[in-house]
Coordinates of C-alpha atoms in Angstrom, one line a residue:
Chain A
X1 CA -112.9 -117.5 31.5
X2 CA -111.4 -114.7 33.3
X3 CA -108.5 -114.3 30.5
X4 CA -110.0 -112.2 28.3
X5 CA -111.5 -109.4 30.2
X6 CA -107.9 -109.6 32.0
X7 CA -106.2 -109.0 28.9
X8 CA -108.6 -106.5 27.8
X9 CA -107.8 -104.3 31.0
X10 CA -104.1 -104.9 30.2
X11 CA -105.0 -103.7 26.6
X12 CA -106.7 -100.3 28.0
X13 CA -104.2 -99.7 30.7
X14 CA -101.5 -100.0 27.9
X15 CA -103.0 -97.8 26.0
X16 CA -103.9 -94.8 28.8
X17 CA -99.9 -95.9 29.9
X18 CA -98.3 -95.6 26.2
X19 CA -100.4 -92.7 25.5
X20 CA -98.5 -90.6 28.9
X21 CA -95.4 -91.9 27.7
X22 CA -96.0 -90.6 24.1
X23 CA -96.4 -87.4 25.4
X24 CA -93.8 -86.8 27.1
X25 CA -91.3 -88.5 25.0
X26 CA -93.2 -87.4 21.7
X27 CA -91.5 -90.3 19.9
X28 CA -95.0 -92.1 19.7
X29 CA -94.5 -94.4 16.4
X30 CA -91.6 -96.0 17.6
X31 CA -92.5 -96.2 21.0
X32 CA -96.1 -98.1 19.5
X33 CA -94.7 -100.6 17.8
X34 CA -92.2 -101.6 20.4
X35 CA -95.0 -102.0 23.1
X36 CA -97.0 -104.6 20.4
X37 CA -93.4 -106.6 19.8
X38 CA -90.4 -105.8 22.5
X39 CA -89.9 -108.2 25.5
X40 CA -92.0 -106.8 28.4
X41 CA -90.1 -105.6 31.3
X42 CA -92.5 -104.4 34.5
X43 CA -90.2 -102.6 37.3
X44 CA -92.1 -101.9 40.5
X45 CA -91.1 -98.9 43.2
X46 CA -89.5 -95.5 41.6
X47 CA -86.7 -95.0 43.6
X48 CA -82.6 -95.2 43.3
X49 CA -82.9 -98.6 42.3
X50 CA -86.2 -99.1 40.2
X51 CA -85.8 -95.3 38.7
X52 CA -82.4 -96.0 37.4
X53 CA -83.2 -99.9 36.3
X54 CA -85.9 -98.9 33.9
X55 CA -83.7 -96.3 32.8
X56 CA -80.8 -99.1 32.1
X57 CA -82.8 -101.5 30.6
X58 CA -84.4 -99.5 28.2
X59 CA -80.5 -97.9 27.5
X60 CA -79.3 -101.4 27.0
X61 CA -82.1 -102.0 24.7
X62 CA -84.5 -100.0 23.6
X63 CA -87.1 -102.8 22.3
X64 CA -87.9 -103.6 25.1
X65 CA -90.9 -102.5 26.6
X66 CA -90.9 -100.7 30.3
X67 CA -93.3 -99.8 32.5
X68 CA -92.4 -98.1 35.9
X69 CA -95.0 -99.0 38.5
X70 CA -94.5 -96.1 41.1
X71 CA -97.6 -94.5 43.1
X72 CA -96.2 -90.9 43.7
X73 CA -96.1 -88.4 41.3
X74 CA -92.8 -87.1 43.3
X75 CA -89.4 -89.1 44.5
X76 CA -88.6 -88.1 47.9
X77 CA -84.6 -89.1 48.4
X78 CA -83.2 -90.3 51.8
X79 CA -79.6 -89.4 51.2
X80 CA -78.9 -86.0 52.4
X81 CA -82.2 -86.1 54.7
X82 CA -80.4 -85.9 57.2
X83 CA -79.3 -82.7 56.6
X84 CA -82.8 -81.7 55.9
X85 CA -83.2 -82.3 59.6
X86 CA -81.0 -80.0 60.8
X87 CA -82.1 -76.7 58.6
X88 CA -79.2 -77.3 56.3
X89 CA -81.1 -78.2 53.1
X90 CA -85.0 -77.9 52.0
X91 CA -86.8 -81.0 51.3
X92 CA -87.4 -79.6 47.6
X93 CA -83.7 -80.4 46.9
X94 CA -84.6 -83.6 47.6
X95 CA -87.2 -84.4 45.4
X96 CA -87.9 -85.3 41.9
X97 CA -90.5 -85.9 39.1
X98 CA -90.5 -89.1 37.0
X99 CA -91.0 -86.8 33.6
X100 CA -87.4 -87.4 32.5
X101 CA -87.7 -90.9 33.4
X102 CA -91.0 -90.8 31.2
X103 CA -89.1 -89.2 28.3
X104 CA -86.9 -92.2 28.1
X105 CA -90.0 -93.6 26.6
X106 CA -91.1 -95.5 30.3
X107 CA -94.4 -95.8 30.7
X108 CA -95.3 -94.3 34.1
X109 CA -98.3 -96.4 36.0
X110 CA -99.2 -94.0 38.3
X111 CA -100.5 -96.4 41.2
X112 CA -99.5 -99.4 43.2
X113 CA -99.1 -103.1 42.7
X114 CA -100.9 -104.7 44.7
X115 CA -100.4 -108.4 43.8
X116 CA -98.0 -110.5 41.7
X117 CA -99.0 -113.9 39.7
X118 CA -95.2 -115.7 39.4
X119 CA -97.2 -118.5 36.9
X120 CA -99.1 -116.4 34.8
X121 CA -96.4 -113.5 34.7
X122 CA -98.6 -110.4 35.5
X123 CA -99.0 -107.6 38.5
X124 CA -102.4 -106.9 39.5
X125 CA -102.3 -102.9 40.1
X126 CA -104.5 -100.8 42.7
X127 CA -107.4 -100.0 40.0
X128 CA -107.8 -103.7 38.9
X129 CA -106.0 -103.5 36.0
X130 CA -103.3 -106.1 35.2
X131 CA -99.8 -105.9 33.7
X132 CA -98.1 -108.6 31.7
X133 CA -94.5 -109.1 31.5
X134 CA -91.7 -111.6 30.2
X135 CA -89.5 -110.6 33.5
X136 CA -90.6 -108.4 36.7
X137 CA -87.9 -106.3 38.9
X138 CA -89.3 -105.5 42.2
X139 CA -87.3 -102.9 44.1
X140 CA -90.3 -101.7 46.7
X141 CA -87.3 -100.2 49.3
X142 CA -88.4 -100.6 53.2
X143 CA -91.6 -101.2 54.9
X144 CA -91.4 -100.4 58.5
X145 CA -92.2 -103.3 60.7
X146 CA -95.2 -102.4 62.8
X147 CA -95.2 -104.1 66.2
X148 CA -91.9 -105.4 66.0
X149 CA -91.0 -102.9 69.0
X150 CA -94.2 -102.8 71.7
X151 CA -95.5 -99.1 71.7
X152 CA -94.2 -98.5 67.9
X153 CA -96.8 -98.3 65.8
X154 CA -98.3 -95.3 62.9
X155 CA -99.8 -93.0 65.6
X156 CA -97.0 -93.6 68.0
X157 CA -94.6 -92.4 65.1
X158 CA -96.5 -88.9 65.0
X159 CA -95.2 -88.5 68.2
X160 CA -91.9 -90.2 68.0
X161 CA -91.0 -90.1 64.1
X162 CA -88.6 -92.1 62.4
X163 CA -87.7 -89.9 59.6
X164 CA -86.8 -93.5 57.7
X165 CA -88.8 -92.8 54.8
X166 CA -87.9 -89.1 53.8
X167 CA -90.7 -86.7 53.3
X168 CA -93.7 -85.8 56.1
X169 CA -91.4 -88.0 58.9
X170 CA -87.9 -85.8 57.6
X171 CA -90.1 -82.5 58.0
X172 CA -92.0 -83.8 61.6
X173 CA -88.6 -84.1 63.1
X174 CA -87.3 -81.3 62.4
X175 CA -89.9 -79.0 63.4
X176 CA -89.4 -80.8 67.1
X177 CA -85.9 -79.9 67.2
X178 CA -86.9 -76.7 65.9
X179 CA -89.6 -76.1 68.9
X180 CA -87.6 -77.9 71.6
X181 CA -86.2 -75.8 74.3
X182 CA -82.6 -75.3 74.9
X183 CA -81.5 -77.9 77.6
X184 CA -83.6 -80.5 76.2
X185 CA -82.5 -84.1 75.8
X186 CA -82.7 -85.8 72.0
X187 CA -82.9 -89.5 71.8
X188 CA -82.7 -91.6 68.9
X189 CA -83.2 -95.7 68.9
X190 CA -81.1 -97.4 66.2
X191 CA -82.3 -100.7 65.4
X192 CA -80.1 -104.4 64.6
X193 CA -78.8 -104.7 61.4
X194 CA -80.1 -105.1 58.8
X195 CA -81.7 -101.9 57.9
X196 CA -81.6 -99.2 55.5
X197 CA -78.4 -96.9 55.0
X198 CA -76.2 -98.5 58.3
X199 CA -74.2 -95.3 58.4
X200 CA -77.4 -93.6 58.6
X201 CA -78.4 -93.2 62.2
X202 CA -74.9 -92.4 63.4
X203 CA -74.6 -89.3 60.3
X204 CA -78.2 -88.2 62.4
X205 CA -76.9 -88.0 65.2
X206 CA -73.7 -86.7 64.6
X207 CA -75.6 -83.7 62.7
X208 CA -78.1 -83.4 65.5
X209 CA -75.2 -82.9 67.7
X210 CA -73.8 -80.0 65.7
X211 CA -77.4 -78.2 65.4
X212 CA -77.7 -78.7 69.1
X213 CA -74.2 -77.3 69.3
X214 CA -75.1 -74.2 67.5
X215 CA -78.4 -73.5 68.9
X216 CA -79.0 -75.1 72.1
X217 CA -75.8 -75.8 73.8
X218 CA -77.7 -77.2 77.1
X219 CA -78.9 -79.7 75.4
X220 CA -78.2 -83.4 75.1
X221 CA -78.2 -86.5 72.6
X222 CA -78.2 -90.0 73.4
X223 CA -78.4 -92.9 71.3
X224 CA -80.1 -96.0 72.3
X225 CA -78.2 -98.8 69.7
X226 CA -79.6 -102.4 69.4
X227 CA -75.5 -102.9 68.7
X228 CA -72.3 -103.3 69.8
X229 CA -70.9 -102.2 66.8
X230 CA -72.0 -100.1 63.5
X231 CA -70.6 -98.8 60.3
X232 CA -67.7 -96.3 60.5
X233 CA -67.9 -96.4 63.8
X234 CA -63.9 -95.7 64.5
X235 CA -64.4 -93.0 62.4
X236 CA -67.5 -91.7 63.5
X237 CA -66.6 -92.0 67.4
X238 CA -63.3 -90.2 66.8
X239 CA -65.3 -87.1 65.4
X240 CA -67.9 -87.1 68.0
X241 CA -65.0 -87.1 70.9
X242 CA -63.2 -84.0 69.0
X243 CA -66.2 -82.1 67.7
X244 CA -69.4 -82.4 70.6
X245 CA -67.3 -84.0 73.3
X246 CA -70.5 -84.6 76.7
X247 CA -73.0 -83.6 73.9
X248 CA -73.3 -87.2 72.0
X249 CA -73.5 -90.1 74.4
X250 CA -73.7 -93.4 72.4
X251 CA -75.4 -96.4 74.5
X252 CA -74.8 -99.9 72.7
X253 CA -76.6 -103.2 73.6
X254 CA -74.0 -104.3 76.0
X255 CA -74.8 -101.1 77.9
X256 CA -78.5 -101.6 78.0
X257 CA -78.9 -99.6 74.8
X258 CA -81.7 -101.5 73.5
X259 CA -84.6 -100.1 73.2
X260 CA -87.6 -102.7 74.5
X261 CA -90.4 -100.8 74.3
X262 CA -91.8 -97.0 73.9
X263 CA -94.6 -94.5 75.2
X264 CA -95.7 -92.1 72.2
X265 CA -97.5 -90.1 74.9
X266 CA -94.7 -89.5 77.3
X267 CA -91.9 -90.0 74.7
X268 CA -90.5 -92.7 77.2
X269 CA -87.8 -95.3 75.7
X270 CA -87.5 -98.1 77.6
X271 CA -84.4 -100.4 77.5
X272 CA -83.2 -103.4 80.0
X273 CA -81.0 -100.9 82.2
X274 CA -83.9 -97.9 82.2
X275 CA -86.2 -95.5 80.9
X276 CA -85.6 -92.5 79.3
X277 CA -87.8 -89.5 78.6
X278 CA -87.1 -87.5 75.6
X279 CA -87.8 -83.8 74.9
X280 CA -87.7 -84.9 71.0
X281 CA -87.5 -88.9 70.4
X282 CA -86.5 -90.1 66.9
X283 CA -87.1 -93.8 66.8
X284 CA -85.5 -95.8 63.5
X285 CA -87.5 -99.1 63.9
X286 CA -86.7 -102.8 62.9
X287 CA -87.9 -103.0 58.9
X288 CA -88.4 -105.4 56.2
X289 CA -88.8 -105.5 52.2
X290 CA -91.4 -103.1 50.6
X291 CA -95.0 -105.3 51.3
X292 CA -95.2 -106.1 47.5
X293 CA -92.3 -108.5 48.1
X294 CA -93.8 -110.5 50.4
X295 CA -97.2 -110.7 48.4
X296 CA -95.3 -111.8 45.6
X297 CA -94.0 -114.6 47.9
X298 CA -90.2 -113.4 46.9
X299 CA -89.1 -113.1 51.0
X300 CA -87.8 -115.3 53.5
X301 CA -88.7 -115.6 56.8
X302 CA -86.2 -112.8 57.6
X303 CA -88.8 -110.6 55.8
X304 CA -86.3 -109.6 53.2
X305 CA -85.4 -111.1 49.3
X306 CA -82.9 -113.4 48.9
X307 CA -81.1 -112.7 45.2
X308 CA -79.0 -114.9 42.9
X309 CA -75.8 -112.5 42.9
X310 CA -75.5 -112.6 39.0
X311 CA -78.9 -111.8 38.2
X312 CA -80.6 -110.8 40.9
X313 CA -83.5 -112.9 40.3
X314 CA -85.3 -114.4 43.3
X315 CA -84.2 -117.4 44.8
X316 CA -88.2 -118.3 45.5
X317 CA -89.8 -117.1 42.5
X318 CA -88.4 -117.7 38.9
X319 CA -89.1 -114.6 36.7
X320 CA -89.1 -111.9 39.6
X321 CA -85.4 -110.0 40.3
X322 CA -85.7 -107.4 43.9
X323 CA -82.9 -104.9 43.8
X324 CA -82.0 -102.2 46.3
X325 CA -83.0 -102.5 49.9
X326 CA -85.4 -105.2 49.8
X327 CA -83.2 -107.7 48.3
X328 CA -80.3 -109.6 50.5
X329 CA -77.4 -108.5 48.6
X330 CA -75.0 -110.2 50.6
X331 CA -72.1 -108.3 51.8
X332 CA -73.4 -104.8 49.8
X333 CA -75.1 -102.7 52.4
X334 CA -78.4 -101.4 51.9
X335 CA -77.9 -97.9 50.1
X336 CA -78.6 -95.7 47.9
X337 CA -75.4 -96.2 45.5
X338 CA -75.6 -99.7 46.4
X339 CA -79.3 -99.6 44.7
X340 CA -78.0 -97.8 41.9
X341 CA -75.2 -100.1 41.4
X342 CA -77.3 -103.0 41.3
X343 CA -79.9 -101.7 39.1
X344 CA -77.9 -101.8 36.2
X345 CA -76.3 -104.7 36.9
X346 CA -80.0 -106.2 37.2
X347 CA -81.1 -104.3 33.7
X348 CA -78.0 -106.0 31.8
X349 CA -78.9 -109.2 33.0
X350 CA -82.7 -109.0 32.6
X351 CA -81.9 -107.6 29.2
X352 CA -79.5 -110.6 28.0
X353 CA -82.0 -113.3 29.4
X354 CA -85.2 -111.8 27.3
X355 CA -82.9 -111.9 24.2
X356 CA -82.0 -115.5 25.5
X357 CA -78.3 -114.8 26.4
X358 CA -76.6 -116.0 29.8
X359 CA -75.7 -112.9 32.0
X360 CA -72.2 -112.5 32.7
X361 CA -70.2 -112.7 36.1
X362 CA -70.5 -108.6 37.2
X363 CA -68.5 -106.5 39.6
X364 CA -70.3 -104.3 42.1
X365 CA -69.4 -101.6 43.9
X366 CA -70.7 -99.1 47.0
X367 CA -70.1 -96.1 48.1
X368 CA -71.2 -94.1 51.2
X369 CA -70.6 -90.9 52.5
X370 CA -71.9 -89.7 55.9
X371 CA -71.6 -85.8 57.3
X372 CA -70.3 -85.8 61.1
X373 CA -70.9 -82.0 60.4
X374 CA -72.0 -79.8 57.7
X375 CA -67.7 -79.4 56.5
X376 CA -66.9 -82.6 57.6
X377 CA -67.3 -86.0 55.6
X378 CA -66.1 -89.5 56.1
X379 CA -67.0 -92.6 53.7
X380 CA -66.7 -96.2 53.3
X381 CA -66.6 -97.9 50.2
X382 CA -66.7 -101.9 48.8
X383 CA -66.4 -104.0 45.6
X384 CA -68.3 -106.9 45.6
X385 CA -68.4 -110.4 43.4
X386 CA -70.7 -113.7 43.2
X387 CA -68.5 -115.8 45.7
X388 CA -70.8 -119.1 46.8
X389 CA -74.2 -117.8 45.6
X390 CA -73.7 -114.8 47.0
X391 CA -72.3 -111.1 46.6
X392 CA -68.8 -111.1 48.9
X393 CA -66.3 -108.0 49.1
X394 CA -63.3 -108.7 47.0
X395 CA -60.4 -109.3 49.0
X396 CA -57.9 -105.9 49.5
X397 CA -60.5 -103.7 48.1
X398 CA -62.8 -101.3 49.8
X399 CA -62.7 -99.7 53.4
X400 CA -63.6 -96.8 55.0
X401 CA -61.5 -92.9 55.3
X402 CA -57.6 -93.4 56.9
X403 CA -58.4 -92.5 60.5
X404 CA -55.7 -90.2 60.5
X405 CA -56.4 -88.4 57.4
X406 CA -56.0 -84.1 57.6
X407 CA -59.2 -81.9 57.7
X408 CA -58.8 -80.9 54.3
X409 CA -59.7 -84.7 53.5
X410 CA -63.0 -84.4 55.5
X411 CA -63.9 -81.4 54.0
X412 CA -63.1 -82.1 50.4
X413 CA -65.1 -85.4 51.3
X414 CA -68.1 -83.6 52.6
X415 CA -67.8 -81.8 48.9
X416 CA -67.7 -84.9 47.2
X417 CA -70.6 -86.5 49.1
X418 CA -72.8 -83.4 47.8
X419 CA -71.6 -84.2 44.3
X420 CA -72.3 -88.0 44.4
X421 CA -76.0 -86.8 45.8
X422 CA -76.2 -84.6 42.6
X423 CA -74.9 -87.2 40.4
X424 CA -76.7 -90.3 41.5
X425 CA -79.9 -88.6 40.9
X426 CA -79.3 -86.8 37.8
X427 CA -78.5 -90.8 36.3
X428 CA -82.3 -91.9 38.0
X429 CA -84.6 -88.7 37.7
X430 CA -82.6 -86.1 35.7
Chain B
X1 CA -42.5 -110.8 21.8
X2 CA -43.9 -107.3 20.3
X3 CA -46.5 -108.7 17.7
X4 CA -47.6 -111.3 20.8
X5 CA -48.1 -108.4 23.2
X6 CA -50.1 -106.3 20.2
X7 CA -52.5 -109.2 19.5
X8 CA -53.0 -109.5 23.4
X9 CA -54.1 -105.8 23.3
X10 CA -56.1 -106.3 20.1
X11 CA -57.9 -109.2 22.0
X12 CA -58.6 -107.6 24.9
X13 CA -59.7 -104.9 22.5
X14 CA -62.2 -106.9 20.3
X15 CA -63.6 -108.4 23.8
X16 CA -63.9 -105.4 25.1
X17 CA -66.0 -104.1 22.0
X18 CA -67.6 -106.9 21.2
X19 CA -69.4 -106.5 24.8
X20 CA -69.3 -102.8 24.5
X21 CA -72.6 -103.8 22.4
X22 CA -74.4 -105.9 25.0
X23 CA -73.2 -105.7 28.7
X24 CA -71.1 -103.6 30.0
X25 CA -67.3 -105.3 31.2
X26 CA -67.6 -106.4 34.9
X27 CA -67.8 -103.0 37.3
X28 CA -67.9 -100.3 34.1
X29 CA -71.9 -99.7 35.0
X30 CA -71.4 -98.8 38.7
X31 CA -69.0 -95.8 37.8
X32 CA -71.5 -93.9 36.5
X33 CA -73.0 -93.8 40.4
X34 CA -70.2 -90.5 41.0
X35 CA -68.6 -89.7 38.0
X36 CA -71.4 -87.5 36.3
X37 CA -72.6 -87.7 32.4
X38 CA -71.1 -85.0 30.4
X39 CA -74.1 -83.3 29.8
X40 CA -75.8 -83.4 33.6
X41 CA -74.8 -81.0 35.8
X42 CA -71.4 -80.0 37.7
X43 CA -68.9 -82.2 39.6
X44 CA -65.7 -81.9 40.9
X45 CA -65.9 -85.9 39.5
X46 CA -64.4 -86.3 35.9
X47 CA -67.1 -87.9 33.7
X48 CA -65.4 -90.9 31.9
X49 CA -67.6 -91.6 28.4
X50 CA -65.6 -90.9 25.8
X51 CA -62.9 -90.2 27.7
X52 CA -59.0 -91.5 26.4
X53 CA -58.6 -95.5 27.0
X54 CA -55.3 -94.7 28.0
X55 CA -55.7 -92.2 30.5
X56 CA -58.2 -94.2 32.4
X57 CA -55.9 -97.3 32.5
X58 CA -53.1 -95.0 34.2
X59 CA -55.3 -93.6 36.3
X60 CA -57.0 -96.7 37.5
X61 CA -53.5 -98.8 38.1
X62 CA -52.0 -95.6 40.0
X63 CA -54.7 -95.5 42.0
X64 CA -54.5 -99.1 42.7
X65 CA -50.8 -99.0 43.4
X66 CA -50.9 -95.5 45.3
X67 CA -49.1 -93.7 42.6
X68 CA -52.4 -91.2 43.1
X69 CA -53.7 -90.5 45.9
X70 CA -57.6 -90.8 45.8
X71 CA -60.1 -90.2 48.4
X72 CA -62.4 -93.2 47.5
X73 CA -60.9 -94.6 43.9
X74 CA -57.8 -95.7 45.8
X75 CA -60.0 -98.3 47.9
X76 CA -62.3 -99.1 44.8
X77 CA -59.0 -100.2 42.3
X78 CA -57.7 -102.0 44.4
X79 CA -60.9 -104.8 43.5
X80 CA -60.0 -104.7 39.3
X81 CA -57.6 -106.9 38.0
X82 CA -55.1 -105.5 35.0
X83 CA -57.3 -107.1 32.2
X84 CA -61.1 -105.6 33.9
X85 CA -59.5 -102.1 34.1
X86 CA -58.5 -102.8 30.5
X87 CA -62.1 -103.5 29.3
X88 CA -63.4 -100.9 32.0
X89 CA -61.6 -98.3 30.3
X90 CA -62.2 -99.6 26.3
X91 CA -66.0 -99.5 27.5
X92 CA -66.3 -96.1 28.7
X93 CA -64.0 -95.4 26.0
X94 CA -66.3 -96.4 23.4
X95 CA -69.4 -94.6 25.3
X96 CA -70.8 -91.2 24.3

């Protein structure tokens, strides 16, 4: 029988995981005795939306018993990395420890899951060890999708980086917009939807613009777009032809925008219409759900997790709930608040059905700020419901900034984005 | 009409609290995304636990019928019906 060592490992690893959680919450007899009787609760990936689930569930009830699968000892945060780009924050401010998490009285497994048993209800993690649980929440984020554009692969993105997982990437490109010449000519390549942060590509680029403004006015930006149309775009568009008017050419796909296929050596983009060699090339590639959704057989053959809009439980695998970017939330784009949002929504459920409640119908809601310079914000925001099996906007709700609104809006926008950073991550690291 | 109107509120008041001690009402947990805890760091965002019932009804319906002018809580009201801004507001309310 392969049970009992199994459960053994669990044993040990609970112990070695309860023992780091003691510690830092030093509230170790409680937090004992709830690990040997609470409902077990296993959350895999650490950031917006797993940090701030494991957070919720054990708010909403602290029997039961967490554990926070998360390899890195540090959170690196996308939102604002943009900005981190362009000299106008350090990547420290966008980083956090898991030690308040830990104090909530989570254990921490410091490693990764590598596979997922829907039957038996465990997670196999990267030193053997296996991980019980009454109900999993899988929020792994993005995995880039190797190979999906020819020429796009790891080595190629130390040449060309994406900067779509914050961190080494977010610092790469930088330094090459620090080191190009004035006169140079930027690219970026934004992939089809759907992707991580939609706004995302065009707040790059409209930040880009403004550091190439400010430092090297000879130089140009163009972005290669897999689209016709993207997120804010009114908005965005109207603040490009005000603020770097001949600086920020945007190409869509009916304008042979779309990237086909790239040279790392040469920094070439090739689309239908062209090539185009870049003095500094950021290319955001096509993605799909962190890889431990697709081990634990929880994606479609889009590569990303459809959700029951209540509960966020799989629609493939009973027992498993994705949240955040990996899971198909319907109309709810893929962001950070978005992840947040959902997380808790996710925890209330997950906590209900361990106690052996039904869920109730919940309300979601998004918002997104993007810079289009450093004093100069725009947003969009959304309230979403269950409508048909999945999550639809709620009619006459939501939108993005009046197009006509005075500067003092952007700026006290551009404020308020910097505040919702600070706020979303004191509620899943502080 | 008076004592019909006050058991309505009481209702919606029990409902509220008798979920106040499982789920949170329908939209109260996605708040907490901007408007900051009390106790963690600074925002120009007003934190809502504890915060009068009241004064976030108001604030919720003017937003909703552009009484106030918000930047992004004008777009978000407008997707809460009269009776979830009630139980938003008893449930925030009722937090610490």
């Amino acid at each position: 029988m392969v049970g009992f060592p199994a459960v053994k490992a669990t044993r040990r690893h609970f112990l070695k995981l309860s023992l780091a959680a003691t510690a830092a919450a030093a509230s170790g007899p409680r937090l004992a005795r709830a690990q040997a009787s609470g409902p077990r609760v296993v959350v895999v990936g650490g950031g917006f939306a797993g940090a701030s689930c494991a957070r919720a569930l054990r708010h909403a009830d602290p029997k039961i018993v967490v554990t926070l699968v998360e390899p890195n000892a540090t959170f690196t945060a996308c939102p604002f990395s943009n900005s981190v780009i362009v000299g106008m924050r350090e990547l420290s401010t966008q980083q956090f420890t898991y030690d308040r998490v830990a104090a909530d009285g989570i254990a921490i497994a410091r490693t990764s899951a590598t596979a997922v048993d829907a039957q038996v209800k465990s997670v196999t993690l990267a030193d053997g060890a296996k991980l019980s649980y009454d109900r999993l929440v899988l929020a792994p984020g993005i995995d880039i999708r190797w190979g999906a554009l020819p020429g796009y692969d790891e080595a190629a993105a130390a040449q060309m980086p994406h900067a779509w997982r914050a961190g080494e990437q977010t610092l790469l490109l930088r330094r090459q917009l620090e080191a190009m010449d004035d006169g140079g000519l930027v690219v970026i390549s934004a992939p089809a939807n759907p992707f991580r942060c939609p706004p995302g590509p065009y707040e790059r680029a409209s930040l880009i613009a403004h550091f190439l403004k400010t430092k090297k006015p000879k130089s140009k930006l163009i972005v290669l777009d897999a689209k016709d149309a993207f997120s804010k775009q009114r908005l965005f568009q109207a603040a490009w032809a005000e603020l770097y008017p001949g600086l920020l050419e945007w190409v869509p796909l009916s304008k042979g925008g779309n990237v086909t296929s790239v040279d790392a050596a040469t920094r070439t983009l090739v689309t239908d219409f062209g090539k185009h060699q870049a003095k500094v090339a950021n290319v955001i590639p096509p993605q799909k759900a962190g890889r431990i959704a697709e081990v634990a057989g929880v994606t479609d053959r889009s590569g990303w997790c459809p959700i029951d809009p209540v509960t966020f439980e799989s629609k493939l695998q009973a027992g498993i709930h994705v949240i955040g970017d990996a899971a198909i939330a319907g109309a709810m784009p893929k962001s950070a608040f978005a992840a947040n949002s959902q997380a808790k929504v996710c925890a209330a459920a997950v906590a209900t059905l361990v106690a052996g409640g039904t869920p109730s119908i919940p309300k979601l809601i998004n918002t997104c700020y993007s810079l289009v310079a450093p004093d100069y914000g725009i947003s969009v925001a959304g309230v979403y419901q269950p409508t048909g099996g999945q999550l639809a906007d709620v009619p006459g709700a939501g939108g993005v900034s009046p197009s006509d609104a005075p500067r003092e809006t952007r700026k006290a926008e551009a404020v308020l984005a910097e505040a919702w950073f600070r706020t979303i991550s004191a509620e899943s690291f502080g | 009409m008076r004592r019909v109107l006050a058991a309505a509120i009481a209702s919606v008041w029990i409902a509220a609290a008798s979920v106040a001690s499982a789920e949170p009402p329908a939209g109260a947990a996605a708040c907490s995304g901007c408007h900051p805890s009390a106790a963690r760091g600074s925002s120009p965002v007003t934190p809502l636990a504890g915060r009068d019932r009241a004064e976030i009804i108001k604030a919720m319906q003017d937003f909703r019928s552009g009484a106030r002018t918000g930047t992004v809580m004008d777009r978000i009201a407008k997707g809460f019906t009269d009776a979830e801004i009630q139980a938003i507001a008893a449930w925030w309310a009722s937090q610490r």
